[in-house]
Tab-separated table of C-alpha atoms and ligand atoms in Angstrom:
chain	number	residue	atom	x	y	z
A	9	MET	CA	-22.700	-8.540	1.615
A	10	SER	CA	-22.801	-4.742	1.999
A	11	ILE	CA	-19.510	-3.524	3.445
A	12	GLN	CA	-19.943	-0.492	5.718
A	13	ARG	CA	-17.627	-1.008	8.696
A	14	THR	CA	-13.980	-0.988	7.634
A	15	ALA	CA	-10.552	-0.703	9.220
A	16	VAL	CA	-7.020	-0.043	8.078
A	17	ILE	CA	-3.957	-1.275	9.948
A	18	GLY	CA	-1.248	1.374	9.776
A	19	SER	CA	-1.418	4.992	8.639
A	20	GLY	CA	1.899	5.391	6.856
A	21	LEU	CA	1.997	6.484	3.237
A	22	MET	CA	-0.288	3.711	1.979
A	23	GLY	CA	-2.453	3.149	5.072
A	24	ALA	CA	-3.355	6.841	5.280
A	25	GLY	CA	-4.170	6.961	1.569
A	26	ILE	CA	-6.358	3.841	1.772
A	27	ALA	CA	-8.179	5.131	4.875
A	28	GLU	CA	-8.854	8.386	3.012
A	29	VAL	CA	-10.251	6.496	-0.007
A	30	LEU	CA	-12.580	4.451	2.240
A	31	ALA	CA	-13.779	7.503	4.200
A	32	LYS	CA	-14.425	9.500	1.015
A	33	ALA	CA	-16.518	6.551	-0.252
A	34	GLY	CA	-18.860	7.024	2.727
A	35	LEU	CA	-17.605	4.137	4.865
A	36	ASP	CA	-16.963	4.048	8.568
A	37	VAL	CA	-13.178	3.647	9.010
A	38	ILE	CA	-11.125	2.806	12.094
A	39	VAL	CA	-7.379	3.192	11.681
A	40	ARG	CA	-5.262	1.123	14.020
A	41	GLU	CA	-1.836	2.526	14.890
A	42	ILE	CA	0.884	1.467	17.281
A	43	ASN	CA	0.804	4.592	19.465
A	44	ASP	CA	-0.774	8.038	19.755
A	45	GLU	CA	2.127	9.764	18.043
A	46	ALA	CA	1.776	7.526	14.972
A	47	SER	CA	-2.010	8.104	15.015
A	48	ALA	CA	-1.507	11.887	15.073
A	49	ALA	CA	0.969	11.658	12.178
A	50	GLY	CA	-1.485	9.482	10.215
A	51	ARG	CA	-4.345	11.915	10.812
A	52	ARG	CA	-2.147	14.827	9.647
A	53	ARG	CA	-1.241	12.915	6.485
A	54	ILE	CA	-4.932	12.355	5.669
A	55	GLU	CA	-5.872	15.956	6.493
A	56	LYS	CA	-3.090	17.238	4.234
A	57	SER	CA	-4.196	15.056	1.330
A	58	LEU	CA	-7.867	16.014	1.782
A	59	ALA	CA	-6.844	19.691	1.854
A	60	LYS	CA	-4.965	19.163	-1.412
A	61	ALA	CA	-8.052	17.497	-2.928
A	62	VAL	CA	-10.113	20.571	-1.945
A	63	ASP	CA	-7.455	22.940	-3.345
A	64	LYS	CA	-7.416	21.015	-6.618
A	65	GLY	CA	-11.209	21.189	-6.871
A	66	LYS	CA	-11.675	17.414	-6.496
A	67	LEU	CA	-13.647	17.657	-3.247
A	68	ASP	CA	-15.777	20.310	-1.538
A	69	ALA	CA	-15.303	21.364	2.064
A	70	ALA	CA	-18.475	19.605	3.228
A	71	ALA	CA	-17.324	16.278	1.698
A	72	ARG	CA	-13.902	16.740	3.316
A	73	ASP	CA	-15.495	17.302	6.737
A	74	ALA	CA	-17.823	14.334	6.252
A	75	ALA	CA	-14.862	12.097	5.325
A	76	LEU	CA	-12.924	13.239	8.395
A	77	GLY	CA	-16.010	12.574	10.526
A	78	ARG	CA	-16.066	8.929	9.377
A	79	LEU	CA	-12.456	8.335	10.472
A	80	SER	CA	-11.330	7.350	13.936
A	81	PHE	CA	-8.002	6.130	15.297
A	82	THR	CA	-7.231	3.495	17.902
A	83	THR	CA	-4.218	1.725	19.310
A	84	ASP	CA	-6.385	-1.154	20.566
A	85	ILE	CA	-6.927	-3.894	18.010
A	86	THR	CA	-9.972	-5.211	19.890
A	87	ASP	CA	-11.805	-2.049	18.712
A	88	LEU	CA	-11.870	-3.761	15.294
A	89	SER	CA	-14.129	-6.591	16.490
A	90	ASP	CA	-17.203	-5.523	14.465
A	91	ARG	CA	-15.392	-4.750	11.189
A	92	GLN	CA	-16.558	-6.293	7.900
A	93	LEU	CA	-13.383	-5.457	5.953
A	94	VAL	CA	-9.899	-4.884	7.370
A	95	ILE	CA	-7.034	-3.796	5.104
A	96	GLU	CA	-3.588	-4.337	6.580
A	97	ALA	CA	-1.066	-1.693	5.469
A	98	ALA	CA	1.664	-2.113	8.076
A	99	SER	CA	5.328	-1.924	7.104
A	100	GLU	CA	6.649	-4.603	4.752
A	101	ASN	CA	7.813	-7.048	7.404
A	102	GLU	CA	6.456	-10.551	7.036
A	103	ASP	CA	6.557	-11.459	10.744
A	104	ILE	CA	4.780	-8.258	11.759
A	105	LYS	CA	2.115	-8.820	9.116
A	106	LYS	CA	1.619	-12.463	10.124
A	107	SER	CA	1.132	-11.507	13.756
A	108	ILE	CA	-1.371	-8.803	12.750
A	109	PHE	CA	-3.398	-11.390	10.776
A	110	SER	CA	-3.324	-13.779	13.689
A	111	GLU	CA	-4.530	-11.017	16.053
A	112	LEU	CA	-7.251	-9.974	13.602
A	113	ASP	CA	-8.402	-13.575	13.387
A	114	GLU	CA	-8.895	-13.566	17.150
A	115	VAL	CA	-10.667	-10.223	17.493
A	116	VAL	CA	-12.830	-9.865	14.345
A	117	THR	CA	-16.042	-11.658	15.252
A	118	ASP	CA	-18.047	-11.655	11.990
A	119	PRO	CA	-17.354	-14.971	10.216
A	120	GLU	CA	-18.198	-13.184	6.927
A	121	ALA	CA	-15.558	-10.490	7.494
A	122	ILE	CA	-12.793	-10.141	4.902
A	123	LEU	CA	-9.160	-9.698	5.908
A	124	ALA	CA	-6.972	-8.088	3.247
A	125	SER	CA	-3.338	-7.106	2.879
A	126	ASN	CA	-1.954	-4.191	0.891
A	127	THR	CA	1.476	-5.848	0.717
A	128	SER	CA	3.536	-4.870	-2.339
A	129	SER	CA	4.892	-8.317	-3.014
A	130	MET	CA	4.711	-10.751	-0.090
A	131	PRO	CA	2.859	-14.069	-0.500
A	132	ILE	CA	-0.767	-13.632	0.568
A	133	ILE	CA	-1.010	-17.317	1.474
A	134	ARG	CA	1.406	-16.813	4.387
A	135	PHE	CA	-0.964	-14.259	5.927
A	136	ALA	CA	-3.976	-16.455	5.159
A	137	GLN	CA	-2.284	-19.322	6.989
A	138	SER	CA	-1.875	-17.131	10.078
A	139	THR	CA	-5.671	-17.204	10.438
A	140	SER	CA	-8.328	-19.864	10.934
A	141	ARG	CA	-10.186	-18.497	7.853
A	142	PRO	CA	-7.743	-18.601	4.940
A	143	GLU	CA	-10.604	-18.559	2.420
A	144	ARG	CA	-11.506	-15.023	3.603
A	145	VAL	CA	-7.995	-13.561	3.178
A	146	LEU	CA	-6.736	-11.875	-0.006
A	147	GLY	CA	-4.504	-9.077	-1.307
A	148	VAL	CA	-5.985	-5.665	-2.090
A	149	HIS	CA	-3.047	-3.697	-3.449
A	150	PHE	CA	-3.398	0.073	-3.904
A	151	PHE	CA	-0.914	2.363	-5.653
A	152	ASN	CA	0.730	5.485	-4.374
A	153	PRO	CA	-0.785	8.059	-4.030
A	154	ALA	CA	-3.848	5.911	-3.245
A	155	PRO	CA	-6.371	8.783	-3.471
A	156	VAL	CA	-5.157	9.521	-7.021
A	157	GLN	CA	-4.104	6.231	-8.659
A	158	PRO	CA	-7.140	4.413	-10.100
A	159	LEU	CA	-5.751	0.859	-10.031
A	160	VAL	CA	-6.233	-1.790	-7.336
A	161	GLU	CA	-4.801	-5.311	-7.730
A	162	ILE	CA	-7.036	-8.020	-6.280
A	163	VAL	CA	-4.739	-10.881	-5.312
A	164	SER	CA	-6.320	-14.265	-4.671
A	165	SER	CA	-4.236	-16.845	-2.872
A	166	VAL	CA	-4.669	-20.542	-3.574
A	167	THR	CA	-7.201	-20.647	-0.718
A	168	THR	CA	-9.179	-17.428	-1.329
A	169	ALA	CA	-12.862	-18.195	-1.926
A	170	ASP	CA	-14.206	-17.060	-5.312
A	171	SER	CA	-17.082	-15.346	-3.495
A	172	VAL	CA	-14.615	-13.263	-1.438
A	173	ARG	CA	-12.689	-12.276	-4.565
A	174	ASP	CA	-15.940	-11.294	-6.301
A	175	THR	CA	-17.268	-9.317	-3.312
A	176	VAL	CA	-14.043	-7.320	-3.005
A	177	THR	CA	-13.780	-6.783	-6.760
A	178	GLY	CA	-17.318	-5.372	-6.855
A	179	PHE	CA	-16.671	-3.248	-3.766
A	180	VAL	CA	-13.466	-1.759	-5.228
A	181	ALA	CA	-15.182	-0.927	-8.515
A	182	GLU	CA	-18.607	0.211	-7.350
A	183	VAL	CA	-18.042	1.644	-3.869
A	184	LEU	CA	-14.462	2.935	-4.143
A	185	GLY	CA	-14.720	3.836	-7.851
A	186	LYS	CA	-11.328	2.266	-8.615
A	187	ASN	CA	-10.285	-0.084	-11.437
A	188	PRO	CA	-9.693	-3.609	-10.092
A	189	ILE	CA	-7.509	-6.125	-11.921
A	190	GLN	CA	-7.055	-9.783	-10.959
A	191	ALA	CA	-3.564	-10.963	-10.019
A	192	GLN	CA	-2.277	-14.301	-8.832
A	193	ASP	CA	-0.352	-14.717	-5.596
A	194	ARG	CA	3.043	-14.612	-7.347
A	195	PRO	CA	6.036	-12.439	-6.392
A	196	GLY	CA	5.195	-8.804	-7.210
A	197	PHE	CA	1.716	-9.743	-8.494
A	198	ILE	CA	1.339	-7.962	-11.873
A	199	VAL	CA	2.525	-4.390	-11.452
A	200	ASN	CA	5.498	-4.835	-9.120
A	201	ALA	CA	6.681	-7.883	-11.090
A	202	LEU	CA	7.299	-5.352	-13.870
A	203	LEU	CA	7.999	-2.200	-11.851
A	204	ILE	CA	10.541	-3.408	-9.266
A	205	PRO	CA	13.075	-4.743	-11.856
A	206	TYR	CA	12.720	-1.406	-13.687
A	207	LEU	CA	13.306	0.659	-10.531
A	208	CYS	CA	16.262	-1.550	-9.499
A	209	SER	CA	17.760	-1.108	-12.992
A	210	ALA	CA	17.450	2.668	-12.726
A	211	VAL	CA	19.207	2.686	-9.326
A	212	ARG	CA	21.944	0.403	-10.717
A	213	MET	CA	22.364	2.792	-13.663
A	214	LEU	CA	22.866	5.654	-11.227
A	215	GLU	CA	25.107	3.572	-8.925
A	216	SER	CA	27.417	2.593	-11.780
A	217	GLY	CA	27.819	6.204	-12.910
A	218	PHE	CA	26.170	5.434	-16.235
A	219	ALA	CA	23.950	8.537	-16.086
A	220	THR	CA	22.821	11.239	-13.672
A	221	LYS	CA	19.554	10.891	-11.788
A	222	GLU	CA	18.208	13.940	-13.602
A	223	ASP	CA	18.972	12.434	-17.015
A	224	ILE	CA	17.570	9.015	-16.074
A	225	ASP	CA	14.338	10.679	-14.972
A	226	ALA	CA	14.220	13.046	-17.940
A	227	GLY	CA	14.753	10.068	-20.246
A	228	MET	CA	11.645	8.226	-19.084
A	229	VAL	CA	9.470	11.336	-18.729
A	230	GLY	CA	10.403	12.869	-22.067
A	231	GLY	CA	11.060	9.666	-23.978
A	232	CYS	CA	8.241	7.437	-22.754
A	233	ALA	CA	5.685	9.925	-21.365
A	234	HIS	CA	5.843	8.487	-17.842
A	235	PRO	CA	4.433	11.004	-15.334
A	236	MET	CA	7.693	10.808	-13.382
A	237	GLY	CA	11.098	9.203	-13.855
A	238	PRO	CA	12.174	6.041	-11.997
A	239	ILE	CA	14.509	7.735	-9.508
A	240	SER	CA	11.787	10.200	-8.510
A	241	LEU	CA	9.352	7.284	-8.330
A	242	VAL	CA	11.604	5.375	-5.911
A	243	ASP	CA	11.582	8.528	-3.755
A	244	LEU	CA	7.772	8.712	-3.954
A	245	VAL	CA	7.159	5.019	-3.182
A	246	GLY	CA	9.781	5.043	-0.407
A	247	LEU	CA	13.269	3.550	-0.668
A	248	ASP	CA	12.427	1.154	2.177
A	249	THR	CA	9.275	-0.105	0.448
A	250	CYS	CA	11.183	-0.602	-2.832
A	251	LEU	CA	13.984	-2.398	-0.983
A	252	TYR	CA	11.649	-4.749	0.908
A	253	ALA	CA	9.663	-5.522	-2.256
A	254	ALA	CA	12.891	-6.305	-4.141
A	255	GLN	CA	14.220	-8.426	-1.253
A	256	SER	CA	11.023	-10.418	-1.029
A	257	MET	CA	10.860	-10.992	-4.795
A	258	TYR	CA	14.556	-11.882	-5.007
A	259	ALA	CA	14.261	-14.333	-2.098
A	260	GLU	CA	11.525	-16.232	-3.916
A	261	THR	CA	12.648	-16.021	-7.534
A	262	GLY	CA	16.425	-15.520	-7.450
A	263	ASP	CA	15.864	-13.314	-10.507
A	264	PRO	CA	18.927	-11.011	-10.719
A	265	ALA	CA	16.682	-8.242	-12.042
A	266	THR	CA	15.131	-8.039	-8.567
A	267	GLN	CA	18.416	-8.180	-6.613
A	268	PRO	CA	18.378	-5.053	-4.452
A	269	PRO	CA	21.100	-2.581	-5.520
A	270	VAL	CA	23.641	-1.980	-2.734
A	271	LEU	CA	23.095	1.790	-3.003
A	272	LEU	CA	19.411	1.300	-2.190
A	273	SER	CA	20.260	-0.735	0.942
A	274	ARG	CA	22.824	1.800	2.124
A	275	MET	CA	20.416	4.692	1.696
A	276	VAL	CA	17.731	2.861	3.661
A	277	ASP	CA	20.307	2.156	6.398
A	278	ALA	CA	21.006	5.903	6.418
A	279	GLY	CA	17.309	6.723	6.883
A	280	LEU	CA	17.110	8.354	3.453
A	281	LEU	CA	13.679	7.000	2.593
A	282	GLY	CA	12.532	9.504	-0.036
A	283	VAL	CA	9.731	12.074	0.042
A	284	LYS	CA	8.372	10.818	3.373
A	285	SER	CA	11.671	11.414	5.219
A	286	GLY	CA	12.516	14.677	3.422
A	287	ARG	CA	15.460	13.196	1.545
A	288	GLY	CA	16.057	10.295	-0.806
A	289	PHE	CA	17.822	10.572	-4.129
A	290	TYR	CA	16.481	14.145	-4.173
A	291	ASP	CA	15.808	16.601	-1.324
A	292	TYR	CA	12.197	17.534	-0.419
B	5	3HC	N1	-6.562	13.998	-3.672
B	5	3HC	C1	-7.250	13.956	-4.840
B	5	3HC	N2	-6.712	14.268	-6.027
B	5	3HC	C2	-5.435	14.678	-6.033
B	5	3HC	C3	-4.667	14.760	-4.865
B	5	3HC	C4	-5.278	14.396	-3.649
B	5	3HC	N3	-4.622	14.417	-2.502
B	5	3HC	N4	-3.424	15.155	-5.190
B	5	3HC	C5	-3.412	15.317	-6.510
B	5	3HC	N5	-4.625	15.034	-7.029
B	5	3HC	C6	-5.002	15.027	-8.434
B	5	3HC	C7	-4.850	16.390	-9.050
B	5	3HC	O1	-6.021	17.143	-8.920
B	5	3HC	C8	-4.552	16.045	-10.490
B	5	3HC	O2	-5.756	15.700	-11.161
B	5	3HC	P1	-6.001	16.142	-12.690
B	5	3HC	O3	-4.957	15.408	-13.493
B	5	3HC	O4	-7.411	15.729	-12.985
B	5	3HC	O5	-5.796	17.618	-12.689
B	5	3HC	C9	-3.728	14.780	-10.397
B	5	3HC	O6	-4.094	14.184	-9.137
B	5	3HC	C10	-2.234	15.059	-10.430
B	5	3HC	O7	-1.873	15.833	-9.292
B	5	3HC	P2	-0.840	17.037	-9.232
B	5	3HC	O8	-1.133	18.002	-10.340
B	5	3HC	O9	-0.781	17.555	-7.850
B	5	3HC	O10	0.559	16.400	-9.396
B	5	3HC	P3	1.306	15.854	-10.621
B	5	3HC	O11	0.622	16.148	-11.905
B	5	3HC	O12	2.686	16.320	-10.407
B	5	3HC	O13	1.186	14.273	-10.367
B	5	3HC	C11	1.529	12.189	-9.323
B	5	3HC	C12	1.668	13.697	-9.200
B	5	3HC	C13	0.029	11.823	-9.233
B	5	3HC	C14	2.272	11.567	-8.169
B	5	3HC	C15	2.069	11.763	-10.718
B	5	3HC	O14	3.380	12.228	-10.858
B	5	3HC	C16	2.077	10.269	-10.888
B	5	3HC	O15	1.065	9.653	-11.188
B	5	3HC	N6	3.268	9.676	-10.722
B	5	3HC	C17	3.448	8.229	-10.850
B	5	3HC	C18	3.027	7.588	-9.569
B	5	3HC	C19	3.141	6.098	-9.638
B	5	3HC	O16	3.693	5.501	-10.564
B	5	3HC	N7	2.602	5.437	-8.610
B	5	3HC	C20	2.683	4.012	-8.463
B	5	3HC	C21	3.838	3.670	-7.607
B	5	3HC	S1	4.020	1.944	-7.388
B	5	3HC	C22	3.151	1.591	-6.013
B	5	3HC	O17	2.589	2.429	-5.350
B	5	3HC	C23	3.091	0.155	-5.638
B	5	3HC	C24	3.922	-0.156	-4.436
B	5	3HC	O18	3.605	-1.468	-4.015
B	5	3HC	C25	5.416	-0.081	-4.694
């Protein structure tokens, strides 16, 4: 199966990054948003990232224009009827995601089409069960910033067909030029199973007055050669995304390491979501 016609649901931080990756790989991409304002914001996000890629010498102007030419936005999900691959990157709300999968199941006509979720930690099987084709549903989890981070987790549920897993793995490696790894449909898959407890611990360290955010970050950058410290990383990923991932993992495992720190919840309640909102633990 040669995947050419793709779609992304949502153009927030991750959706915009994924749409950009697909468009730069030469694919036709439709981005579905909830309204025109959200579409305009998503387009701006992609344009800004492509401009940065040009500035950094990673892309020439002609390739940027070609990528933009392959992208279109819609608010009408029925426009996705002819898609061969749809990647859902809506906000981390299980009910919203389930209803998107059920809608996609109704509108996407190709029985060979693949329906994927970029969820950080939610069970893929629940989205698969919202469709009449659970064998064609899987997780395709990108990392932020998607145009830069090379890794993609391929998450097979207990019903994902081996052929679907293999098609998507080959597509991610050969067409997108990313590094796929295979994860099981367990809370947090591979990376977030390790990362979310670490980020929660860093927020708890700050919350308890154990150390300043600057020292926590400097500790992991200078001591362990991480590209950024955990408090800055929570700001980059989004406090809301970290909170929802922790909540979903804690609900399933009861592991205290994933229990969302109260400070994280309060900051999300306050709308302090990190880089994307202009303020999180740091100001932007
Ligand atoms: N398009 C293409 N390339 C870009 C780019 C863009 N929009 N923006 C930056 N780049 C390239 C740069 O050219 C540079 O490449 P080089 O190393 O070959 O020169 C590289 O990316 C680094 O970019 P910058 O110099 O602008 O910025 P920094 O060096 O400050 O790095 C960072 C920024 C990439 C965010 C780095 O700090 C980093 O990797 N941080 C860790 C991010 C991380 O851990 N992400 C995973 C989060 S977890 C997640 O997403 C999962 C979710 O489910 C929670």
